[in-house]
Amino acid sequence: NAGVTQTPKFQVLKTGQSMTLQCAQDMNHEYMSWYRQDPGMGLRLIHYSVGAGITDQGEVPNGYNVSRSTTEDFPLRLLSAAPSQTSVYFCASSYRGPNYGYTFGSGTRLTVV
Amino acid sequence: GESVGLHLPTLSVQEGDNSIINCAYSNSASDYFIWYKQESGKGPQFIIDIRSNMDKRQGQRVTVLLNKTVKHLSLQIAATQPGDSAVYFCAVSWQGAQKLVFGQGTRLTINP
């Protein structure tokens, strides 16, 4: 039982490049979300999904895109990377929603130069 | 919107002592509260949670206390060990919120 798997663990991008951060869970969780973590700012919600085919914006969605074609996968796309997107990104999932806690992945550390 | 704050960004305690980490929230509709532990280079790990119909909940060496009157949450760790060194986050949610709102974290350091 792998839980929540994020790839890659580390990535360096040049400004303007695009990339996709992968997230997969094998717990049959309906609810999935993406957070970014910056020093002194805690974790901030980027996008979330309450089930396959359904996504919505969080607090800081600009510059990011998501889709949820299957229950297992919830990729996060950076359309045109900017230095302000340098951060650690966490994917999290929950069986019934945030009121039942999340299981987090181990994170992707992204640097945009 | 909801805001969640921690009283101290850092806390240093002696090994074997008890630790108390505090958290304040603003939304009186918040009804779910959770503590996470994050070790360096890892994702947050669930420690303990509590709902608004309770004031106290205990786990293994950890206790969460909830004071809804003053919108305050605390995590108590008994007999701290070196492995307890980490950043601790509180987070809150409420019915229909579709998200957890996190505090900024307290870094707990255990001195030998």
XYZ file of C-alpha atoms in Angstrom:
225
model
C 0.000 0.000 0.000
C 1.934 3.016 -1.302
C -0.453 5.754 -0.085
C 0.096 9.035 -1.946
C 2.961 9.022 -4.445
C 4.394 12.212 -5.899
C 6.877 12.500 -8.721
C 9.374 13.957 -9.264
C 10.880 14.681 -5.836
C 13.022 17.523 -7.152
C 12.796 19.680 -10.269
C 14.542 22.757 -11.610
C 12.784 24.725 -14.332
C 13.657 27.775 -16.343
C 11.244 30.675 -16.360
C 8.570 30.080 -18.978
C 8.894 26.311 -19.090
C 5.923 24.095 -18.400
C 5.759 20.858 -16.496
C 3.406 18.472 -14.763
C 3.727 17.326 -11.173
C 2.316 13.851 -10.785
C 0.215 12.596 -7.886
C -1.276 9.142 -7.510
C -3.038 7.446 -4.620
C -4.022 3.827 -4.223
C -6.458 4.202 -1.320
C -9.574 4.808 -3.425
C -9.883 8.291 -1.960
C -12.421 10.534 -3.623
C -10.976 13.797 -2.373
C -7.586 15.034 -3.594
C -5.850 18.379 -3.309
C -2.650 20.254 -4.036
C -0.941 22.526 -1.546
C 2.169 24.613 -1.782
C 4.415 25.254 1.181
C 6.497 28.383 1.476
C 8.631 29.477 4.439
C 6.580 31.264 7.074
C 3.310 30.799 5.181
C 2.175 27.322 6.098
C 0.399 25.271 3.462
C -1.870 27.003 0.986
C -4.449 25.263 -1.143
C -3.952 25.488 -4.917
C -6.658 23.236 -6.366
C -8.785 20.392 -5.144
C -11.053 17.679 -6.487
C -13.993 15.957 -4.827
C -14.066 13.146 -7.363
C -13.178 12.115 -10.899
C -14.163 14.793 -13.376
C -14.644 17.481 -10.716
C -12.054 20.122 -9.830
C -12.154 23.513 -8.183
C -9.841 26.349 -7.233
C -8.271 26.908 -3.864
C -6.610 30.007 -2.415
C -3.730 30.357 -4.881
C -4.758 28.827 -8.244
C -3.174 31.315 -10.650
C -0.553 29.760 -12.917
C -1.684 26.199 -12.219
C -4.035 23.822 -13.938
C -5.443 20.470 -12.820
C -7.556 17.649 -14.152
C -9.006 14.512 -12.586
C -9.738 11.885 -15.184
C -9.435 8.962 -12.761
C -9.941 8.491 -9.029
C -6.267 7.603 -8.602
C -4.497 10.476 -10.368
C -4.497 14.227 -9.865
C -1.718 15.936 -11.844
C -0.788 19.585 -11.363
C 0.360 21.514 -14.415
C 2.472 24.630 -14.384
C 1.652 26.408 -17.600
C 4.535 28.897 -17.748
C 6.802 28.646 -14.728
C 7.711 31.792 -12.805
C 10.239 32.283 -9.977
C 7.293 32.954 -7.630
C 6.297 29.321 -8.105
C 9.480 28.134 -6.443
C 8.079 26.125 -3.559
C 7.485 22.675 -2.137
C 4.316 21.116 -3.489
C 2.273 18.542 -1.614
C -0.503 16.381 -2.874
C -3.002 15.107 -0.318
C -5.979 12.798 -0.403
C -8.894 11.944 1.844
C -11.577 9.286 1.795
C -14.410 11.600 2.718
C -13.038 15.142 2.574
C -10.962 17.563 4.638
C -13.159 17.066 7.704
C -11.656 13.594 8.002
C -8.015 14.574 7.577
C -5.605 14.192 4.730
C -2.884 11.744 3.804
C 0.002 13.663 2.293
C 2.581 12.681 -0.248
C 6.272 13.297 0.354
C 6.370 16.450 -1.760
C 8.017 17.877 -4.865
C 10.632 20.577 -4.373
C 10.457 22.905 -7.371
C 12.929 25.640 -8.190
C 12.264 28.073 -11.012
C 15.287 30.038 -12.198
C -12.131 33.829 5.718
C -10.592 31.631 8.345
C -7.181 32.410 9.702
C -5.113 30.097 11.835
C -2.158 31.248 13.870
C 0.376 29.635 16.106
C 1.612 31.451 19.151
C 5.275 30.579 18.779
C 7.219 29.833 15.604
C 9.824 27.911 17.591
C 9.845 25.950 20.832
C 12.808 24.340 22.534
C 12.389 21.810 25.354
C 14.542 19.364 27.267
C 14.284 15.707 26.459
C 11.823 14.094 28.819
C 9.873 17.300 29.478
C 6.341 17.913 28.281
C 5.744 20.190 25.299
C 2.737 22.369 24.621
C 2.143 23.854 21.191
C -0.651 26.361 20.793
C -2.885 27.409 17.936
C -5.619 30.009 17.551
C -8.346 30.133 14.932
C -10.781 32.824 13.930
C -13.868 31.144 12.497
C -16.415 30.185 15.139
C -17.983 27.784 12.604
C -14.828 25.660 12.582
C -15.723 22.202 13.781
C -12.809 19.973 12.840
C -9.282 20.412 14.124
C -6.187 18.413 13.316
C -2.494 18.367 14.150
C 0.226 17.306 11.752
C 3.914 16.629 12.285
C 6.379 17.375 9.518
C 9.921 16.107 9.644
C 12.593 17.586 7.440
C 12.177 16.636 3.802
C 8.912 14.779 4.374
C 5.231 15.427 3.994
C 2.991 16.231 6.964
C 1.937 13.225 9.020
C -1.316 12.950 10.957
C -0.928 13.085 14.737
C -4.367 13.557 16.215
C -7.670 15.255 15.472
C -10.685 16.462 17.401
C -14.174 17.615 16.578
C -16.031 20.502 18.122
C -18.272 18.264 20.215
C -15.222 17.351 22.315
C -12.872 19.365 24.535
C -10.095 16.847 24.860
C -8.769 13.844 23.068
C -5.813 11.656 23.914
C -3.522 9.523 21.831
C -0.240 7.868 22.482
C 1.804 10.506 24.391
C -0.247 13.274 22.767
C -3.302 15.192 23.932
C -5.264 17.794 22.034
C -7.274 20.368 23.961
C -9.955 22.504 22.360
C -11.343 25.693 23.893
C -14.112 26.880 21.646
C -14.908 29.882 23.821
C -11.582 31.525 23.050
C -11.003 29.667 19.773
C -7.841 28.014 20.977
C -6.313 24.634 20.302
C -3.276 23.048 21.880
C -1.170 19.957 21.389
C 0.537 18.460 24.394
C 3.348 15.966 23.922
C 4.329 14.034 27.008
C 7.914 13.017 27.796
C 9.352 14.427 24.591
C 11.914 12.349 22.741
C 14.507 13.290 20.112
C 12.208 11.838 17.463
C 9.620 14.480 18.323
C 11.811 17.171 16.768
C 9.817 18.458 13.820
C 7.526 21.239 12.659
C 3.990 20.926 14.001
C 0.994 22.340 12.157
C -2.545 22.795 13.290
C -5.308 22.942 10.713
C -9.026 23.591 10.893
C -12.031 22.978 8.731
C -15.784 23.371 8.845
C -18.834 21.918 7.168
C -18.839 22.716 3.473
C -15.337 24.188 3.538
C -13.785 21.626 1.162
C -10.362 22.456 2.554
C -8.144 22.473 5.595
C -6.734 25.850 6.606
C -3.263 25.490 8.058
C -1.348 27.530 10.571
C 2.230 28.508 9.889
C 3.843 25.822 12.013
C 5.902 25.615 15.206
C 9.369 24.108 15.047
C 9.938 21.932 18.098
C 13.537 21.269 19.067
C 14.416 18.696 21.710
C 17.571 19.371 23.690
C 19.460 16.394 25.127
